[in-house]
Amino acid sequence: MVTAGLIGTAALLVVALTGCASGPPPAVTSSTSSALPAGSAVTPYVDVSASTPPITAMSDAGAGNDVALAFGLATDGDCTPSWGGTVALDDADLLAQLDRLRQRGGRVTVATGGATGEYLENVCDSAADLAAAYGKLLDTTRSARLDVDIETDVDVDRVADALHTVQAGRDVDVSLTLQVSGAGRGLDSRAMKVARAVAAAGVRFDVNAMVMNFPYDGTWLTAMTDAASAVRSQLGEISPAPQGLAITVMIGRNDTGPVTTLDDARGLAAALPGLGVHDLRLWSLSRDNGGCPGAEKARFDCSGVDQADFAFTKLFRDAASAPAATNGRNGS
């Protein structure tokens, strides 16, 4: 993902699955409906290091009220979280926008890690210190949702122990955002190592697969759906099994060249029910506009495709609110 100030890559369209706690993953079934299962959420990631994150503008436009704030990083080499390592955690404008979202029923997720920058997971010296940093992120934003995006080597036991400590002390939903190695290949070895360690620590979590920036043949839509299907199959290799699956999609131009078009987004929305996907996140809100149609490289402030403001967020929101057909789980 491309981030302002960081220029990192983290396309996140997170899709949280439920019902994966026991038994093998359900078979993938086809669906001709673009509707997602009832209760699905659509959550765009917000690059808080961007100059003016359009959080309230999204809500005012009727595109939704849920956001994921990215990324909580270390500050000047210290185990103190800030947004992108540069923006104060308690930035007054940000907190005011979050309050307005909550007044409209919105939910806030906080995300750490990402493609670049100093990870709290590496700077904090102990699991206790890391857990305290996670807690500060959650408390400052009044969030009960924590997303840990791992795109570099970390001490997996420290991360697992910290997440266990946080979850033991409060009611918090955890997701792990992890890299996909390619279409049909699923999560890479580092991602699986992280997931297994967190599962072994007794943490309840969703896997969020980054369905973006990987090599592929054929069409990009097929590559994304094949990658999601491969990750779905991998959940059975993690014990105890994750609570659900998530996928991350980068709207518009990806860093490695592929372009997720609005037609791709429609096709993806139609395919996800057959994979049991319930919640979507996308990278990113500041990119969900048509300010740079035809851009040859990914940018942090526009998608690179010809679109209206918040077109991707609205498309997925409409799919989540439409009457659902067969969702591929238990024949319902």
mmCIF file of C-alpha atoms in Angstrom:
data_model
loop_
_atom_site.group_PDB
_atom_site.id
_atom_site.type_symbol
_atom_site.label_atom_id
_atom_site.label_comp_id
_atom_site.label_asym_id
_atom_site.label_seq_id
_atom_site.Cartn_x
_atom_site.Cartn_y
_atom_site.Cartn_z
ATOM 1 C CA MET A 1 0.000 0.000 0.000
ATOM 2 C CA VAL A 2 1.077 3.532 -0.579
ATOM 3 C CA THR A 3 1.062 5.754 2.499
ATOM 4 C CA ALA A 4 1.564 9.472 2.836
ATOM 5 C CA GLY A 5 4.704 10.216 4.786
ATOM 6 C CA LEU A 6 5.592 6.507 4.798
ATOM 7 C CA ILE A 7 4.800 5.596 1.209
ATOM 8 C CA GLY A 8 4.215 1.997 2.200
ATOM 9 C CA THR A 9 2.004 -0.701 0.784
ATOM 10 C CA ALA A 10 -0.921 -2.070 2.642
ATOM 11 C CA ALA A 11 -4.005 -2.454 0.554
ATOM 12 C CA LEU A 12 -6.474 -3.595 2.916
ATOM 13 C CA LEU A 13 -9.848 -4.803 2.165
ATOM 14 C CA VAL A 14 -10.367 -6.966 5.176
ATOM 15 C CA VAL A 15 -12.844 -9.619 5.016
ATOM 16 C CA ALA A 16 -13.672 -11.292 8.321
ATOM 17 C CA LEU A 17 -15.125 -14.741 8.134
ATOM 18 C CA THR A 18 -17.026 -16.474 10.873
ATOM 19 C CA GLY A 19 -17.656 -20.096 11.627
ATOM 20 C CA CYS A 20 -14.107 -21.360 11.099
ATOM 21 C CA ALA A 21 -13.525 -22.415 14.665
ATOM 22 C CA SER A 22 -13.968 -26.111 14.013
ATOM 23 C CA GLY A 23 -14.118 -28.550 11.147
ATOM 24 C CA PRO A 24 -12.696 -28.175 7.640
ATOM 25 C CA PRO A 25 -13.280 -25.031 5.605
ATOM 26 C CA PRO A 26 -16.563 -25.153 3.680
ATOM 27 C CA ALA A 27 -16.459 -25.889 -0.009
ATOM 28 C CA VAL A 28 -16.357 -22.890 -2.291
ATOM 29 C CA THR A 29 -19.605 -22.479 -4.172
ATOM 30 C CA SER A 30 -20.515 -20.205 -7.010
ATOM 31 C CA SER A 31 -22.782 -17.234 -6.594
ATOM 32 C CA THR A 32 -24.395 -15.000 -9.143
ATOM 33 C CA SER A 33 -25.477 -12.423 -6.583
ATOM 34 C CA SER A 34 -23.328 -9.432 -5.681
ATOM 35 C CA ALA A 35 -24.850 -9.435 -2.204
ATOM 36 C CA LEU A 36 -22.713 -10.330 0.782
ATOM 37 C CA PRO A 37 -23.989 -12.347 3.758
ATOM 38 C CA ALA A 38 -26.197 -10.520 6.239
ATOM 39 C CA GLY A 39 -24.214 -8.597 8.824
ATOM 40 C CA SER A 40 -21.222 -7.949 6.568
ATOM 41 C CA ALA A 41 -19.173 -4.842 7.319
ATOM 42 C CA VAL A 42 -17.179 -2.707 4.905
ATOM 43 C CA THR A 43 -14.211 -0.930 6.464
ATOM 44 C CA PRO A 44 -11.803 1.261 4.503
ATOM 45 C CA TYR A 45 -8.364 1.791 5.958
ATOM 46 C CA VAL A 46 -7.466 5.403 6.669
ATOM 47 C CA ASP A 47 -3.888 6.578 6.229
ATOM 48 C CA VAL A 48 -3.751 8.860 9.250
ATOM 49 C CA SER A 49 -0.387 10.235 8.118
ATOM 50 C CA ALA A 50 -2.124 11.780 5.082
ATOM 51 C CA SER A 51 -2.644 15.524 5.431
ATOM 52 C CA THR A 52 -6.433 15.435 5.691
ATOM 53 C CA PRO A 53 -7.942 11.957 6.065
ATOM 54 C CA PRO A 54 -11.455 12.230 4.546
ATOM 55 C CA ILE A 55 -13.190 10.368 7.368
ATOM 56 C CA THR A 56 -16.135 12.687 7.947
ATOM 57 C CA ALA A 57 -16.428 13.353 4.195
ATOM 58 C CA MET A 58 -16.961 9.621 3.633
ATOM 59 C CA SER A 59 -19.730 9.556 6.209
ATOM 60 C CA ASP A 60 -21.327 12.752 4.886
ATOM 61 C CA ALA A 61 -21.367 11.184 1.398
ATOM 62 C CA GLY A 62 -23.278 8.175 2.718
ATOM 63 C CA ALA A 63 -20.408 5.778 2.008
ATOM 64 C CA GLY A 64 -20.285 4.348 5.523
ATOM 65 C CA ASN A 65 -19.214 5.006 9.095
ATOM 66 C CA ASP A 66 -16.628 2.299 9.845
ATOM 67 C CA VAL A 67 -12.880 2.917 9.524
ATOM 68 C CA ALA A 68 -9.560 1.218 10.272
ATOM 69 C CA LEU A 69 -6.848 3.649 11.353
ATOM 70 C CA ALA A 70 -3.377 2.950 9.929
ATOM 71 C CA PHE A 71 -0.737 2.631 11.161
ATOM 72 C CA GLY A 72 0.261 2.727 14.808
ATOM 73 C CA LEU A 73 4.082 2.750 14.733
ATOM 74 C CA ALA A 74 6.942 3.441 17.116
ATOM 75 C CA THR A 75 7.944 7.068 17.667
ATOM 76 C CA ASP A 76 11.630 7.951 17.178
ATOM 77 C CA GLY A 77 12.774 4.472 18.118
ATOM 78 C CA ASP A 78 10.703 4.420 21.302
ATOM 79 C CA CYS A 79 7.904 2.045 22.293
ATOM 80 C CA THR A 80 5.393 4.886 22.155
ATOM 81 C CA PRO A 81 2.730 4.616 19.452
ATOM 82 C CA SER A 82 1.935 7.386 16.994
ATOM 83 C CA TRP A 83 0.299 7.411 13.570
ATOM 84 C CA GLY A 84 2.926 6.659 10.968
ATOM 85 C CA GLY A 85 5.556 7.570 13.536
ATOM 86 C CA THR A 86 4.738 11.251 12.945
ATOM 87 C CA VAL A 87 1.149 12.136 13.954
ATOM 88 C CA ALA A 88 0.220 12.277 17.636
ATOM 89 C CA LEU A 89 -2.025 9.466 18.782
ATOM 90 C CA ASP A 90 -4.449 11.954 20.339
ATOM 91 C CA ASP A 91 -4.570 14.304 17.342
ATOM 92 C CA ALA A 92 -7.567 16.527 18.082
ATOM 93 C CA ASP A 93 -8.956 16.618 14.547
ATOM 94 C CA LEU A 94 -8.755 12.846 14.210
ATOM 95 C CA LEU A 95 -10.497 12.186 17.524
ATOM 96 C CA ALA A 96 -13.228 14.699 16.647
ATOM 97 C CA GLN A 97 -13.877 12.900 13.348
ATOM 98 C CA LEU A 98 -14.051 9.560 15.162
ATOM 99 C CA ASP A 99 -16.579 10.990 17.618
ATOM 100 C CA ARG A 100 -18.780 12.073 14.715
ATOM 101 C CA LEU A 101 -18.582 8.584 13.216
ATOM 102 C CA ARG A 102 -19.617 6.998 16.509
ATOM 103 C CA GLN A 103 -22.591 9.333 16.749
ATOM 104 C CA ARG A 104 -23.688 7.783 13.450
ATOM 105 C CA GLY A 105 -23.133 4.211 14.638
ATOM 106 C CA GLY A 106 -19.609 3.832 13.288
ATOM 107 C CA ARG A 107 -16.945 1.403 14.501
ATOM 108 C CA VAL A 108 -13.207 2.089 14.733
ATOM 109 C CA THR A 109 -10.372 -0.403 14.222
ATOM 110 C CA VAL A 110 -6.742 0.452 15.011
ATOM 111 C CA ALA A 111 -3.981 -1.114 12.907
ATOM 112 C CA THR A 112 -0.271 -1.479 13.612
ATOM 113 C CA GLY A 113 2.628 -2.465 11.371
ATOM 114 C CA GLY A 114 2.286 -2.030 7.616
ATOM 115 C CA ALA A 115 4.790 -1.970 4.792
ATOM 116 C CA THR A 116 7.368 0.468 6.184
ATOM 117 C CA GLY A 117 8.363 2.303 9.319
ATOM 118 C CA GLU A 118 9.427 1.263 12.812
ATOM 119 C CA TYR A 119 7.193 -1.504 14.093
ATOM 120 C CA LEU A 120 6.093 -1.374 17.702
ATOM 121 C CA GLU A 121 6.421 -5.142 17.471
ATOM 122 C CA ASN A 122 10.195 -4.744 16.972
ATOM 123 C CA VAL A 123 10.942 -1.627 19.022
ATOM 124 C CA CYS A 124 9.119 -2.633 22.214
ATOM 125 C CA ASP A 125 11.528 -4.757 24.259
ATOM 126 C CA SER A 126 9.027 -7.098 25.879
ATOM 127 C CA ALA A 127 5.570 -8.558 25.407
ATOM 128 C CA ALA A 128 4.389 -6.488 28.376
ATOM 129 C CA ASP A 129 5.629 -3.256 26.787
ATOM 130 C CA LEU A 130 4.062 -4.182 23.451
ATOM 131 C CA ALA A 131 0.763 -5.018 25.137
ATOM 132 C CA ALA A 132 0.836 -1.621 26.842
ATOM 133 C CA ALA A 133 1.394 0.094 23.473
ATOM 134 C CA TYR A 134 -1.538 -1.821 21.991
ATOM 135 C CA GLY A 135 -3.638 -0.779 24.969
ATOM 136 C CA LYS A 136 -2.736 2.878 24.489
ATOM 137 C CA LEU A 137 -3.855 2.729 20.859
ATOM 138 C CA LEU A 138 -7.161 1.162 21.845
ATOM 139 C CA ASP A 139 -7.789 3.485 24.789
ATOM 140 C CA THR A 140 -6.973 6.713 22.943
ATOM 141 C CA THR A 141 -9.318 5.888 20.072
ATOM 142 C CA ARG A 142 -11.903 4.139 22.306
ATOM 143 C CA SER A 143 -11.658 1.122 20.018
ATOM 144 C CA ALA A 144 -12.268 -2.561 20.718
ATOM 145 C CA ARG A 145 -10.754 -3.764 17.425
ATOM 146 C CA LEU A 146 -7.041 -4.357 16.888
ATOM 147 C CA ASP A 147 -5.450 -5.254 13.548
ATOM 148 C CA VAL A 148 -1.772 -6.290 13.452
ATOM 149 C CA ASP A 149 -0.291 -6.038 9.947
ATOM 150 C CA ILE A 150 2.950 -8.037 9.708
ATOM 151 C CA GLU A 151 5.024 -7.427 6.568
ATOM 152 C CA THR A 152 8.513 -7.861 8.020
ATOM 153 C CA ASP A 153 10.285 -10.231 10.388
ATOM 154 C CA VAL A 154 9.171 -9.946 14.015
ATOM 155 C CA ASP A 155 9.575 -11.919 17.227
ATOM 156 C CA VAL A 156 6.407 -13.978 16.800
ATOM 157 C CA ASP A 157 6.371 -15.141 20.419
ATOM 158 C CA ARG A 158 6.534 -11.539 21.668
ATOM 159 C CA VAL A 159 3.624 -10.582 19.412
ATOM 160 C CA ALA A 160 1.612 -13.644 20.428
ATOM 161 C CA ASP A 161 2.189 -13.076 24.149
ATOM 162 C CA ALA A 162 1.324 -9.379 23.858
ATOM 163 C CA LEU A 163 -1.934 -10.123 22.047
ATOM 164 C CA HIS A 164 -2.805 -12.753 24.645
ATOM 165 C CA THR A 165 -2.207 -10.206 27.414
ATOM 166 C CA VAL A 166 -4.371 -7.585 25.708
ATOM 167 C CA GLN A 167 -7.204 -10.003 25.060
ATOM 168 C CA ALA A 168 -7.055 -11.363 28.609
ATOM 169 C CA GLY A 169 -7.548 -7.865 29.987
ATOM 170 C CA ARG A 170 -10.300 -6.521 27.747
ATOM 171 C CA ASP A 171 -12.918 -7.496 25.194
ATOM 172 C CA VAL A 172 -11.101 -6.876 21.912
ATOM 173 C CA ASP A 173 -11.396 -8.362 18.436
ATOM 174 C CA VAL A 174 -8.007 -9.183 16.887
ATOM 175 C CA SER A 175 -7.100 -9.666 13.240
ATOM 176 C CA LEU A 176 -3.734 -10.531 11.715
ATOM 177 C CA THR A 177 -3.091 -8.912 8.340
ATOM 178 C CA LEU A 178 -0.716 -11.204 6.456
ATOM 179 C CA GLN A 179 0.900 -11.345 3.023
ATOM 180 C CA VAL A 180 -0.182 -13.617 0.180
ATOM 181 C CA SER A 181 2.609 -15.167 -1.886
ATOM 182 C CA GLY A 182 0.607 -15.542 -5.105
ATOM 183 C CA ALA A 183 -2.651 -16.568 -6.746
ATOM 184 C CA GLY A 184 -3.479 -20.094 -5.662
ATOM 185 C CA ARG A 185 -0.555 -20.235 -3.217
ATOM 186 C CA GLY A 186 -2.056 -18.523 -0.207
ATOM 187 C CA LEU A 187 -0.158 -17.086 2.747
ATOM 188 C CA ASP A 188 3.625 -17.080 2.671
ATOM 189 C CA SER A 189 5.749 -18.967 5.210
ATOM 190 C CA ARG A 190 6.315 -15.931 7.458
ATOM 191 C CA ALA A 191 2.587 -15.293 7.601
ATOM 192 C CA MET A 192 1.853 -18.879 8.568
ATOM 193 C CA LYS A 193 4.520 -18.736 11.288
ATOM 194 C CA VAL A 194 2.886 -15.663 12.813
ATOM 195 C CA ALA A 195 -0.604 -17.152 12.633
ATOM 196 C CA ARG A 196 0.469 -20.433 14.224
ATOM 197 C CA ALA A 197 2.259 -18.674 17.088
ATOM 198 C CA VAL A 198 -0.715 -16.435 17.849
ATOM 199 C CA ALA A 199 -3.096 -19.391 17.709
ATOM 200 C CA ALA A 200 -0.873 -21.439 20.035
ATOM 201 C CA ALA A 201 -0.946 -18.564 22.546
ATOM 202 C CA GLY A 202 -4.714 -18.918 22.796
ATOM 203 C CA VAL A 203 -5.581 -15.664 21.044
ATOM 204 C CA ARG A 204 -8.950 -15.463 19.279
ATOM 205 C CA PHE A 205 -8.320 -13.851 15.911
ATOM 206 C CA ASP A 206 -9.233 -13.552 12.247
ATOM 207 C CA VAL A 207 -6.749 -13.986 9.416
ATOM 208 C CA ASN A 208 -6.741 -11.044 7.008
ATOM 209 C CA ALA A 209 -5.025 -12.003 3.766
ATOM 210 C CA MET A 210 -3.559 -9.188 1.691
ATOM 211 C CA VAL A 211 -4.913 -10.030 -1.751
ATOM 212 C CA MET A 212 -2.708 -7.525 -3.532
ATOM 213 C CA ASN A 213 0.772 -6.923 -4.954
ATOM 214 C CA PHE A 214 1.564 -10.524 -5.889
ATOM 215 C CA PRO A 215 2.604 -12.176 -9.199
ATOM 216 C CA TYR A 216 -0.201 -13.640 -11.306
ATOM 217 C CA ASP A 217 -1.260 -14.924 -14.716
ATOM 218 C CA GLY A 218 -4.640 -14.450 -16.365
ATOM 219 C CA THR A 219 -7.027 -11.824 -15.019
ATOM 220 C CA TRP A 220 -6.484 -9.879 -11.823
ATOM 221 C CA LEU A 221 -10.007 -10.661 -10.599
ATOM 222 C CA THR A 222 -9.404 -14.401 -10.941
ATOM 223 C CA ALA A 223 -6.022 -14.030 -9.244
ATOM 224 C CA MET A 224 -7.601 -12.285 -6.255
ATOM 225 C CA THR A 225 -10.383 -14.829 -5.846
ATOM 226 C CA ASP A 226 -7.959 -17.750 -6.284
ATOM 227 C CA ALA A 227 -5.706 -16.273 -3.607
ATOM 228 C CA ALA A 228 -8.633 -15.886 -1.211
ATOM 229 C CA SER A 229 -9.680 -19.479 -1.850
ATOM 230 C CA ALA A 230 -6.140 -20.736 -1.184
ATOM 231 C CA VAL A 231 -5.957 -18.889 2.119
ATOM 232 C CA ARG A 232 -9.354 -20.259 3.075
ATOM 233 C CA SER A 233 -7.979 -23.778 2.640
ATOM 234 C CA GLN A 234 -4.945 -22.942 4.800
ATOM 235 C CA LEU A 235 -7.032 -22.135 7.862
ATOM 236 C CA GLY A 236 -7.266 -25.840 8.635
ATOM 237 C CA GLU A 237 -3.464 -25.946 8.966
ATOM 238 C CA ILE A 238 -3.585 -23.552 11.936
ATOM 239 C CA SER A 239 -4.488 -24.955 15.357
ATOM 240 C CA PRO A 240 -6.575 -23.862 17.099
ATOM 241 C CA ALA A 241 -8.254 -22.592 13.953
ATOM 242 C CA PRO A 242 -8.716 -18.844 13.470
ATOM 243 C CA GLN A 243 -12.214 -17.529 14.026
ATOM 244 C CA GLY A 244 -12.427 -16.264 10.475
ATOM 245 C CA LEU A 245 -10.764 -15.207 7.258
ATOM 246 C CA ALA A 246 -10.141 -11.698 6.057
ATOM 247 C CA ILE A 247 -8.870 -10.446 2.725
ATOM 248 C CA THR A 248 -7.167 -7.186 1.926
ATOM 249 C CA VAL A 249 -7.585 -5.573 -1.495
ATOM 250 C CA MET A 250 -5.873 -2.503 -2.888
ATOM 251 C CA ILE A 251 -8.312 -0.467 -4.933
ATOM 252 C CA GLY A 252 -7.124 0.902 -8.267
ATOM 253 C CA ARG A 253 -3.441 0.717 -9.136
ATOM 254 C CA ASN A 254 -1.433 -1.761 -7.037
ATOM 255 C CA ASP A 255 2.226 -1.100 -6.260
ATOM 256 C CA THR A 256 3.367 -3.994 -8.455
ATOM 257 C CA GLY A 257 1.257 -2.988 -11.460
ATOM 258 C CA PRO A 258 -2.152 -4.729 -11.405
ATOM 259 C CA VAL A 259 -5.227 -2.508 -11.373
ATOM 260 C CA THR A 260 -8.300 -3.357 -9.310
ATOM 261 C CA THR A 261 -11.091 -1.776 -11.359
ATOM 262 C CA LEU A 262 -14.653 -1.110 -10.301
ATOM 263 C CA ASP A 263 -15.694 -4.082 -12.452
ATOM 264 C CA ASP A 264 -13.169 -6.213 -10.545
ATOM 265 C CA ALA A 265 -14.681 -4.968 -7.297
ATOM 266 C CA ARG A 266 -18.157 -6.016 -8.457
ATOM 267 C CA GLY A 267 -16.854 -9.439 -9.437
ATOM 268 C CA LEU A 268 -15.068 -9.822 -6.126
ATOM 269 C CA ALA A 269 -18.196 -8.898 -4.181
ATOM 270 C CA ALA A 270 -20.080 -11.582 -6.114
ATOM 271 C CA ALA A 271 -17.425 -14.230 -5.408
ATOM 272 C CA LEU A 272 -16.841 -13.623 -1.710
ATOM 273 C CA PRO A 273 -20.072 -15.164 -0.376
ATOM 274 C CA GLY A 274 -19.001 -18.480 -1.883
ATOM 275 C CA LEU A 275 -15.819 -18.242 0.168
ATOM 276 C CA GLY A 276 -17.696 -17.495 3.382
ATOM 277 C CA VAL A 277 -16.353 -13.951 3.545
ATOM 278 C CA HIS A 278 -18.305 -11.582 5.749
ATOM 279 C CA ASP A 279 -16.355 -8.359 6.189
ATOM 280 C CA LEU A 280 -14.338 -6.272 3.744
ATOM 281 C CA ARG A 281 -11.581 -3.740 4.231
ATOM 282 C CA LEU A 282 -9.888 -1.785 1.484
ATOM 283 C CA TRP A 283 -6.782 0.318 1.048
ATOM 284 C CA SER A 284 -7.466 3.131 1.300
ATOM 285 C CA LEU A 285 -9.999 5.864 1.947
ATOM 286 C CA SER A 286 -7.659 8.638 0.787
ATOM 287 C CA ARG A 287 -7.207 6.731 -2.497
ATOM 288 C CA ASP A 288 -10.944 6.201 -3.128
ATOM 289 C CA ASN A 289 -11.269 9.028 -5.642
ATOM 290 C CA GLY A 290 -10.640 9.686 -9.329
ATOM 291 C CA GLY A 291 -8.000 12.352 -8.919
ATOM 292 C CA CYS A 292 -5.361 10.615 -11.073
ATOM 293 C CA PRO A 293 -7.046 8.459 -13.758
ATOM 294 C CA GLY A 294 -4.534 6.473 -15.781
ATOM 295 C CA ALA A 295 -1.704 6.890 -13.269
ATOM 296 C CA GLU A 296 1.106 4.481 -14.141
ATOM 297 C CA LYS A 297 2.250 4.089 -10.536
ATOM 298 C CA ALA A 298 0.326 3.691 -7.294
ATOM 299 C CA ARG A 299 -0.246 6.882 -5.326
ATOM 300 C CA PHE A 300 -1.326 7.456 -1.731
ATOM 301 C CA ASP A 301 -3.936 10.090 -2.600
ATOM 302 C CA CYS A 302 -5.910 8.591 -5.531
ATOM 303 C CA SER A 303 -6.741 5.227 -7.074
ATOM 304 C CA GLY A 304 -5.445 5.700 -10.604
ATOM 305 C CA VAL A 305 -8.803 4.802 -12.171
ATOM 306 C CA ASP A 306 -11.655 6.965 -13.447
ATOM 307 C CA GLN A 307 -14.182 6.975 -10.607
ATOM 308 C CA ALA A 308 -16.382 9.123 -8.408
ATOM 309 C CA ASP A 309 -15.381 9.919 -4.836
ATOM 310 C CA PHE A 310 -15.772 6.880 -2.540
ATOM 311 C CA ALA A 311 -16.990 4.725 -5.452
ATOM 312 C CA PHE A 312 -15.270 1.557 -4.209
ATOM 313 C CA THR A 313 -16.436 2.010 -0.624
ATOM 314 C CA LYS A 314 -20.003 2.623 -1.788
ATOM 315 C CA LEU A 315 -19.928 -0.372 -4.142
ATOM 316 C CA PHE A 316 -18.899 -2.744 -1.351
ATOM 317 C CA ARG A 317 -21.300 -1.082 1.094
ATOM 318 C CA ASP A 318 -24.178 -1.650 -1.345
ATOM 319 C CA ALA A 319 -23.137 -5.292 -1.756
ATOM 320 C CA ALA A 320 -23.097 -5.694 2.026
ATOM 321 C CA SER A 321 -26.556 -4.168 2.443
ATOM 322 C CA ALA A 322 -28.255 -5.958 -0.490
ATOM 323 C CA PRO A 323 -30.430 -9.026 0.187
ATOM 324 C CA ALA A 324 -28.057 -11.989 0.277
ATOM 325 C CA ALA A 325 -28.436 -15.113 -1.827
ATOM 326 C CA THR A 326 -26.636 -18.408 -1.144
ATOM 327 C CA ASN A 327 -23.518 -17.618 0.846
ATOM 328 C CA GLY A 328 -21.761 -20.952 0.461
ATOM 329 C CA ARG A 329 -21.980 -21.949 4.138
ATOM 330 C CA ASN A 330 -24.326 -24.715 5.176
ATOM 331 C CA GLY A 331 -26.292 -24.162 2.001
ATOM 332 C CA SER A 332 -27.890 -21.027 3.439
#
